[in-house]
XYZ file of C-alpha atoms in Angstrom:
576
model
C 90.848 6.101 81.121
C 87.397 4.951 82.038
C 84.526 6.614 80.595
C 83.407 7.765 83.848
C 86.685 9.679 83.923
C 86.452 11.015 80.353
C 83.000 12.167 81.114
C 83.737 14.000 84.115
C 86.956 15.813 82.173
C 84.452 16.681 79.340
C 82.331 18.184 81.663
C 85.162 19.986 83.571
C 86.463 21.634 80.288
C 83.046 22.773 79.230
C 82.722 24.686 82.417
C 86.063 26.575 81.403
C 85.231 27.159 77.905
C 81.659 28.033 77.964
C 81.123 30.594 81.020
C 80.284 34.035 79.345
C 81.760 37.151 80.724
C 79.489 39.411 82.410
C 78.670 42.761 80.753
C 81.638 44.969 82.097
C 81.132 48.005 84.529
C 82.582 51.406 83.344
C 85.397 51.696 85.914
C 87.695 54.567 84.687
C 88.007 56.558 81.847
C 87.472 54.643 78.288
C 86.044 51.795 80.239
C 88.964 49.789 81.615
C 92.719 49.254 82.194
C 93.192 48.890 78.244
C 91.457 52.150 77.787
C 89.371 50.228 75.229
C 86.352 52.499 75.084
C 84.252 49.402 74.356
C 81.297 47.597 76.412
C 79.189 44.818 75.694
C 76.396 46.522 77.194
C 73.124 47.745 75.328
C 73.061 51.284 74.144
C 70.220 53.499 72.733
C 70.372 52.666 68.887
C 67.079 54.946 68.512
C 67.011 58.739 69.201
C 66.585 59.212 72.973
C 63.336 59.502 74.603
C 62.168 61.751 77.411
C 60.452 58.497 79.128
C 64.114 56.878 79.397
C 66.284 59.839 80.006
C 67.094 61.768 82.924
C 68.908 64.850 83.834
C 70.530 65.694 87.425
C 71.613 69.264 88.227
C 74.594 69.805 90.060
C 76.194 72.868 91.631
C 78.868 73.252 89.216
C 80.275 71.506 85.890
C 81.840 68.482 85.038
C 84.802 67.912 82.722
C 85.989 64.291 83.837
C 84.428 61.087 82.891
C 81.427 59.612 84.937
C 81.876 56.088 86.048
C 79.077 53.409 86.035
C 79.373 50.270 88.470
C 76.861 48.006 90.024
C 73.719 50.276 88.983
C 75.197 53.265 90.316
C 76.753 56.346 88.200
C 79.575 58.212 90.014
C 80.367 61.860 88.848
C 82.795 64.487 89.955
C 81.966 68.153 89.471
C 84.259 71.068 89.890
C 83.062 72.533 93.108
C 84.664 69.195 94.532
C 81.710 67.104 95.129
C 81.198 63.581 94.319
C 77.916 62.303 93.730
C 76.326 58.788 93.422
C 73.100 58.293 91.390
C 71.079 55.310 90.547
C 71.692 54.938 86.803
C 68.360 53.690 85.938
C 66.263 56.912 87.556
C 69.064 59.310 88.438
C 68.072 59.583 92.134
C 71.097 60.516 94.537
C 72.300 57.836 96.740
C 74.939 60.051 98.365
C 76.937 62.992 97.948
C 80.388 63.938 99.534
C 83.139 66.505 99.148
C 86.736 66.309 98.416
C 89.262 69.604 98.329
C 90.880 71.713 95.761
C 89.732 73.220 92.535
C 87.939 70.349 91.063
C 89.239 67.289 89.113
C 90.984 67.284 85.972
C 91.987 63.589 85.755
C 89.184 61.270 85.706
C 88.329 59.138 88.702
C 88.570 55.406 88.819
C 86.824 52.400 90.688
C 88.265 49.180 92.265
C 87.360 46.759 94.686
C 84.765 48.700 96.069
C 86.499 51.816 96.271
C 86.329 55.196 94.311
C 89.492 57.013 93.827
C 89.359 60.600 93.110
C 92.149 63.107 91.935
C 91.783 66.566 92.905
C 92.807 70.108 91.470
C 95.073 70.843 94.381
C 97.033 67.666 94.232
C 95.403 65.385 96.571
C 94.381 61.541 95.841
C 91.222 60.499 97.526
C 89.557 56.983 98.218
C 85.675 56.760 99.085
C 83.728 53.829 100.018
C 81.744 53.351 96.842
C 78.706 52.279 98.407
C 78.327 55.125 101.154
C 80.614 57.782 100.336
C 82.597 57.495 103.300
C 86.008 58.816 103.273
C 88.703 55.701 103.567
C 92.129 57.964 103.096
C 93.560 60.843 101.190
C 96.979 61.947 100.366
C 98.563 64.846 98.767
C 100.768 64.147 96.195
C 101.849 67.770 94.835
C 100.511 71.235 95.311
C 99.365 71.616 91.793
C 96.901 69.277 89.600
C 96.783 65.610 89.054
C 96.226 65.762 85.200
C 96.057 62.190 84.202
C 92.993 59.803 84.614
C 93.318 57.711 87.267
C 93.888 53.852 86.428
C 93.122 51.005 88.910
C 94.515 47.560 88.507
C 95.279 44.654 91.217
C 95.098 46.817 94.394
C 97.183 49.511 92.710
C 96.252 53.040 91.641
C 98.361 54.811 88.972
C 98.152 58.428 87.851
C 100.445 61.390 86.862
C 101.013 64.753 88.242
C 103.377 67.156 87.081
C 106.272 65.610 85.838
C 105.990 62.493 88.100
C 104.395 58.990 87.605
C 102.784 57.656 90.998
C 101.554 54.196 92.168
C 99.629 53.962 95.083
C 98.280 50.842 97.009
C 94.421 50.606 97.604
C 95.237 51.176 101.164
C 96.880 54.663 100.855
C 100.456 53.645 100.933
C 103.193 55.179 98.316
C 104.605 52.244 96.221
C 106.559 54.180 93.930
C 107.207 57.114 91.979
C 108.977 57.988 88.742
C 110.208 61.222 87.576
C 110.334 61.982 83.881
C 114.125 61.834 83.159
C 113.405 64.289 80.110
C 111.589 66.792 82.484
C 108.297 66.180 80.664
C 104.785 66.593 82.024
C 101.936 64.480 82.049
C 98.956 66.114 80.608
C 96.090 63.609 80.011
C 98.461 60.834 79.416
C 96.830 57.973 81.114
C 98.743 54.747 81.595
C 97.592 51.181 80.543
C 98.474 48.091 82.495
C 99.660 45.327 80.426
C 100.244 42.143 82.627
C 103.038 43.056 84.946
C 103.926 46.271 83.232
C 102.564 49.895 83.020
C 102.902 51.956 79.944
C 102.423 55.506 79.577
C 103.449 58.618 77.137
C 104.421 62.203 78.109
C 104.123 65.581 76.452
C 107.686 65.326 74.869
C 106.455 62.316 72.881
C 108.481 59.691 75.152
C 107.093 56.346 76.041
C 107.938 54.075 79.094
C 107.266 50.602 80.214
C 107.791 49.886 83.963
C 107.448 46.908 86.153
C 103.993 47.459 88.197
C 105.299 46.198 91.420
C 108.108 48.588 92.028
C 108.247 51.165 89.147
C 111.534 49.643 87.887
C 112.299 50.565 84.148
C 111.622 47.830 81.698
C 112.101 49.794 78.307
C 111.592 53.202 76.990
C 111.422 55.238 73.586
C 113.083 58.250 73.801
C 113.055 61.236 71.137
C 115.962 60.230 69.240
C 114.674 56.623 69.036
C 111.262 57.595 68.135
C 112.648 59.593 65.254
C 114.611 56.659 64.200
C 111.739 54.381 64.327
C 108.933 56.439 62.594
C 111.198 58.679 60.565
C 110.331 61.888 62.450
C 109.876 62.786 66.369
C 106.609 62.222 68.079
C 104.702 65.254 69.130
C 103.276 65.552 72.532
C 101.193 62.512 73.591
C 98.031 63.963 75.461
C 95.858 60.630 75.645
C 95.816 57.363 76.958
C 97.710 54.857 75.549
C 95.824 51.893 74.249
C 96.568 48.229 74.257
C 95.097 45.772 71.645
C 95.909 41.782 72.347
C 95.018 40.773 68.851
C 97.839 42.655 67.297
C 100.016 42.667 70.584
C 100.390 46.392 70.015
C 99.963 49.592 71.889
C 98.229 52.416 69.868
C 98.483 55.952 70.786
C 98.008 59.482 69.310
C 99.957 62.780 69.286
C 98.407 66.341 69.611
C 99.806 66.887 65.770
C 96.783 64.192 64.647
C 99.196 61.322 64.125
C 98.187 57.876 65.167
C 100.852 55.488 65.821
C 101.221 51.785 66.743
C 104.199 49.833 68.077
C 104.452 46.275 68.998
C 104.697 45.242 72.839
C 105.660 42.068 74.456
C 103.257 41.622 77.295
C 105.320 39.115 78.838
C 108.792 40.849 78.746
C 107.146 44.241 78.746
C 109.522 45.415 75.917
C 108.645 47.471 72.806
C 109.170 45.458 69.382
C 110.400 48.578 67.217
C 110.151 46.287 64.375
C 106.463 46.534 64.229
C 105.820 50.080 64.075
C 103.764 52.446 62.057
C 102.099 55.784 61.854
C 99.417 57.799 59.868
C 98.895 61.693 60.108
C 95.198 61.138 60.301
C 94.385 64.831 61.543
C 96.076 68.003 62.003
C 95.077 67.880 65.729
C 93.893 65.436 67.979
C 93.847 64.546 71.820
C 91.513 61.638 71.432
C 92.303 57.964 72.282
C 91.591 54.959 69.896
C 88.848 52.536 70.013
C 89.776 49.348 68.495
C 87.078 46.588 67.654
C 86.820 44.047 64.659
C 90.181 45.147 63.487
C 88.832 48.676 62.983
C 90.033 51.624 64.732
C 87.767 54.802 65.571
C 89.339 58.081 66.343
C 88.067 61.694 66.499
C 90.111 64.730 65.420
C 90.254 68.040 63.523
C 91.684 68.707 60.025
C 92.195 72.054 59.052
C 89.228 73.438 60.727
C 86.967 70.655 60.033
C 85.965 67.656 62.353
C 85.836 64.023 62.019
C 84.788 60.817 63.169
C 87.324 58.293 61.254
C 87.748 54.809 60.696
C 91.012 53.239 60.229
C 92.408 49.817 59.578
C 93.876 48.324 62.410
C 96.596 46.208 60.435
C 98.330 49.637 58.609
C 96.273 52.691 60.025
C 94.977 53.281 56.316
C 91.728 55.086 56.420
C 88.311 53.166 55.644
C 85.957 55.936 55.836
C 85.758 59.405 57.216
C 82.489 61.074 58.662
C 82.538 64.907 58.733
C 80.420 66.801 61.469
C 79.895 70.441 61.861
C 80.748 70.908 65.653
C 83.950 70.709 67.458
C 84.236 67.014 68.820
C 85.676 66.469 72.373
C 86.973 63.352 73.854
C 87.549 59.947 72.604
C 84.694 57.868 71.239
C 83.050 54.936 72.888
C 81.393 51.950 71.477
C 78.924 49.231 72.046
C 79.312 45.766 70.568
C 75.783 44.703 72.082
C 74.365 43.945 68.746
C 77.440 42.625 67.021
C 76.418 38.855 67.792
C 72.983 39.576 66.210
C 73.672 41.248 63.256
C 77.321 42.223 63.169
C 76.463 45.891 63.801
C 78.399 48.054 66.343
C 77.450 51.662 67.473
C 79.909 54.304 67.832
C 78.987 57.399 70.151
C 80.742 60.697 70.361
C 79.952 64.306 71.862
C 80.331 67.753 70.186
C 80.325 71.364 71.266
C 77.919 72.989 71.866
C 76.435 69.719 73.108
C 75.357 67.517 70.411
C 75.735 63.426 70.902
C 75.818 61.109 67.726
C 75.408 57.660 67.136
C 77.097 56.214 64.147
C 76.418 52.564 62.967
C 79.065 50.415 61.492
C 79.755 46.973 60.544
C 82.784 45.067 59.297
C 83.253 45.341 55.408
C 81.371 48.647 55.095
C 83.143 51.457 53.404
C 80.923 54.262 55.001
C 79.027 54.621 58.139
C 75.629 55.437 58.870
C 74.445 58.175 61.272
C 71.924 56.687 63.501
C 70.540 59.721 65.365
C 72.032 62.749 67.070
C 70.632 64.532 70.090
C 71.041 68.193 71.045
C 69.632 69.853 74.264
C 71.796 73.125 74.296
C 70.595 74.359 77.767
C 71.727 70.922 79.306
C 74.274 69.673 77.351
C 76.822 72.620 76.700
C 80.275 71.025 76.627
C 79.796 67.047 77.300
C 82.443 65.004 79.046
C 83.657 61.729 78.134
C 80.787 59.463 77.415
C 79.759 56.487 79.331
C 77.459 53.385 78.341
C 75.764 51.387 81.000
C 72.058 49.707 81.314
C 70.974 50.809 77.880
C 72.046 54.426 78.467
C 74.671 57.038 77.330
C 75.591 58.886 80.378
C 77.768 62.155 80.551
C 78.334 65.502 82.507
C 78.434 68.779 81.164
C 80.242 71.976 81.733
C 76.800 73.540 82.441
C 76.463 71.361 85.787
C 74.330 68.543 84.761
C 74.691 64.734 84.643
C 72.772 63.296 81.551
C 71.576 60.031 80.875
C 70.017 59.423 77.255
C 67.882 56.278 76.691
C 65.209 55.169 74.185
C 61.927 53.671 73.716
C 62.784 50.240 73.735
C 61.537 47.155 75.207
C 63.345 45.607 78.257
C 65.656 42.482 77.832
C 65.304 40.155 80.681
C 68.490 38.347 82.095
C 69.697 37.263 85.416
C 71.859 35.486 87.239
C 72.217 33.146 90.412
C 74.524 32.142 93.342
C 74.839 29.417 94.213
C 73.305 27.048 91.457
C 73.848 24.019 93.286
C 73.936 22.997 96.839
C 71.891 20.824 99.642
C 68.714 21.163 101.102
C 67.880 23.735 102.760
C 69.655 26.002 100.234
C 69.317 29.832 100.080
C 69.986 31.331 96.651
C 70.712 35.195 95.723
C 69.144 36.084 92.252
C 70.629 39.101 90.489
C 68.712 41.007 87.920
C 71.079 41.587 85.188
C 68.033 43.131 82.640
C 68.230 46.237 80.470
C 65.525 48.904 80.274
C 63.423 47.185 83.000
C 60.952 49.038 85.486
C 59.247 46.079 86.845
C 60.191 42.614 87.746
C 58.222 39.455 88.356
C 60.252 36.378 89.702
C 58.833 32.717 89.669
C 61.700 31.039 91.332
C 60.432 27.635 90.750
C 58.306 28.134 87.729
C 54.887 26.991 89.306
C 53.047 29.848 87.672
C 52.905 31.979 91.028
C 55.004 35.411 91.142
C 57.188 34.809 94.244
C 59.066 38.223 94.289
C 58.662 41.689 92.598
C 61.824 43.427 93.616
C 64.527 43.797 91.232
C 66.920 41.334 92.581
C 65.800 38.699 95.247
C 66.580 35.713 97.737
C 64.939 32.546 98.139
C 65.485 29.633 100.302
C 64.453 26.107 98.679
C 63.310 23.427 100.940
C 63.051 20.583 98.943
C 65.204 18.389 97.176
C 65.069 18.686 93.013
C 65.821 20.784 89.982
C 64.122 24.128 89.527
C 63.422 26.220 86.679
C 63.524 29.689 87.224
C 61.612 32.420 85.164
C 61.599 36.210 85.069
C 59.396 38.593 83.498
C 60.345 42.304 83.349
C 58.372 45.214 81.872
C 58.507 48.783 80.937
C 55.800 51.206 79.372
C 56.847 49.973 76.081
C 56.520 46.039 76.356
C 58.100 42.919 78.355
C 60.489 40.128 77.876
C 60.650 36.864 79.810
C 63.691 34.786 80.569
C 63.441 31.205 81.582
C 66.205 29.221 82.923
C 65.460 25.485 82.723
C 66.752 23.181 85.586
C 68.794 26.237 86.681
C 68.844 25.346 90.245
C 69.838 22.011 91.656
C 69.220 21.241 95.080
C 70.405 17.802 96.506
C 70.091 15.909 99.587
C 72.307 16.266 102.643
C 75.089 14.263 102.190
C 75.309 14.254 98.529
C 77.897 15.569 96.295
C 77.219 19.206 95.395
C 79.333 22.495 94.665
C 78.805 25.394 92.403
C 79.603 24.355 88.978
C 79.327 27.425 86.879
C 77.943 27.940 83.480
C 75.509 29.982 81.616
C 72.057 29.399 82.785
C 72.310 25.578 82.491
C 73.083 22.414 84.719
C 75.631 19.756 83.435
C 74.700 16.227 83.853
C 76.416 13.017 82.764
C 74.786 10.062 81.551
C 76.281 7.023 80.628
C 74.860 3.494 79.171
C 76.390 0.429 77.779
C 74.643 0.131 74.301
C 76.736 -3.357 73.850
C 80.071 -4.748 74.453
C 81.694 -3.159 71.624
C 80.037 0.383 71.781
C 79.403 2.940 74.661
C 77.672 6.094 74.458
C 77.813 9.084 76.852
C 75.916 12.402 76.693
C 76.870 15.854 78.021
C 73.703 17.275 78.564
C 73.534 20.991 78.901
C 70.050 21.490 79.888
C 67.863 23.872 77.889
C 70.867 25.214 76.030
C 72.970 23.975 73.107
C 74.249 20.505 74.009
C 76.497 17.817 72.130
C 75.773 14.068 72.063
C 79.428 12.345 72.164
C 79.144 8.954 70.705
C 81.885 6.464 71.070
C 81.813 3.259 69.224
C 84.165 0.469 68.684
C 85.858 1.983 65.492
C 84.552 5.587 65.592
C 83.340 8.537 67.624
C 80.898 11.532 66.857
C 80.192 14.888 68.307
C 76.332 15.729 67.478
C 75.110 19.373 68.009
C 71.579 19.016 69.343
C 70.889 22.796 69.742
C 67.484 23.975 68.627
C 66.524 27.053 66.865
C 65.152 28.587 70.121
C 68.563 28.395 71.650
C 70.086 30.982 69.298
C 66.996 33.430 69.876
C 67.880 33.316 73.474
C 71.485 34.578 72.752
C 72.903 31.339 74.213
C 76.596 30.493 73.503
C 76.639 27.646 71.049
C 79.455 25.496 70.728
C 82.411 26.889 68.637
C 85.192 25.189 66.660
C 87.345 25.194 69.590
C 85.095 23.573 71.992
C 83.996 20.928 69.439
C 87.682 20.112 68.658
C 88.533 19.843 72.491
C 85.506 17.180 72.719
C 86.896 15.339 69.823
C 90.297 15.190 71.003
C 89.066 13.903 74.349
C 87.084 11.247 72.639
C 89.994 10.218 70.699
C 92.160 10.081 73.741
C 89.671 7.526 75.038
C 89.504 5.749 72.156
C 93.090 5.256 72.097
C 93.374 4.217 75.643
C 90.426 1.636 75.230
C 92.201 -0.116 72.634
């Protein structure tokens, strides 16, 4: 294997392992298909400020979760209206009507469609960009009472005693009646690989194959009693999957939290890995699992708590009492975790107070960051959603509320493509938080080229271009500079989008002498290792600077360095 081949292999592997995930949209109840309730988006960590908060008056109340996707927030009110608004300022984009007596189960988003279940048994599909109706089907004459879940062009939900799967084009894929005659009240499904798992109000669990609804495994009442020593009460919350422990976690309405091993490949339950803890006397909340900690809300003998459990054995780590009734599951922002290890947990209470709680791995007690109440607006809040630095929720009094804080903006952006041939048109997408004004300098020549939130630019000349974005709000500004971010090649030269995070990968190679060769993987302005291959030794040198970490760039983890080392060793072996 020659050094050029090794070098190209190194670059290819680095492209695969260093691309960071974009901040996730909030596409269904509790954020995603695992019902994690977690986002890496920024959330308000200081008390909300009117300058960065807004409220939108609806014609009726809201009891389902809003959704936040692509700078829009969607809300379904009890008068059958679906409304889309700009998440930054609360400006209405479109509003359409469905049918029935309002939604009970929260909607879901996927592949440009908004899926809404109604009180008269319909499932609707709307164009998420325009609000145009795509299709609708009446499933039952009653209420669709579970959150809608969307994954891989399929829609899952429960209605009455039947669970359904529809395609995103409106065709019924399969349906399955509960063999126990149980109903599905709030029991959202979790999709794990090729399997869908959910509970019912008789405390039973099933795992089905997603394609045809074929039964893979189930836990009935007697088996549950054998596993846990007692029967499982009604499951009225969504099952949550944790890939670290390879378990599902769920709660029953008598306040018990459970875990059960799950084989994601076979879709079967591992009854040898099971545990429970009667954490409350009552709860209908789903768990939020992060850093081996579980956050859950509930009631104990008339008192209300946010509790933190150890995800290994469900033992209580700490307990935070609040004076009001807690409604719905908590949600969590991990935005600050990479900086200082802190996470922020949010939940709502009746009559209308929102709490922000700070926690950190290893702490034995939480810290209340802020609580916010505006009784004439908030009343009973819906599930909370975190997006674009804000906490969003609907209320039974007919408002959609967005809470933001007096914080400076954080600049960030992406581009596509980042490599090509002249002339080359590049689309720049703003990924900033809390920005109200934008200044793009797409060639870093000191001149502002665009002042729109996102922009498109045509590069007419060959070269590497550094891109600068400056964002501002009334509290300050932030600048993001991505060096040699755009590469424009001459016609006929190799080109292609190589991926990566704000950086361009280049290989340089030189023969030092006949017994030593050196090649450098240059990651531009971010952390870059030099790989030195000598006659009898190899070394991987991290040349990242202090400023790299200040830009929140991903450095090289132990896994990445090990991969580089193994590749270099392979080269040495073949060379000799």
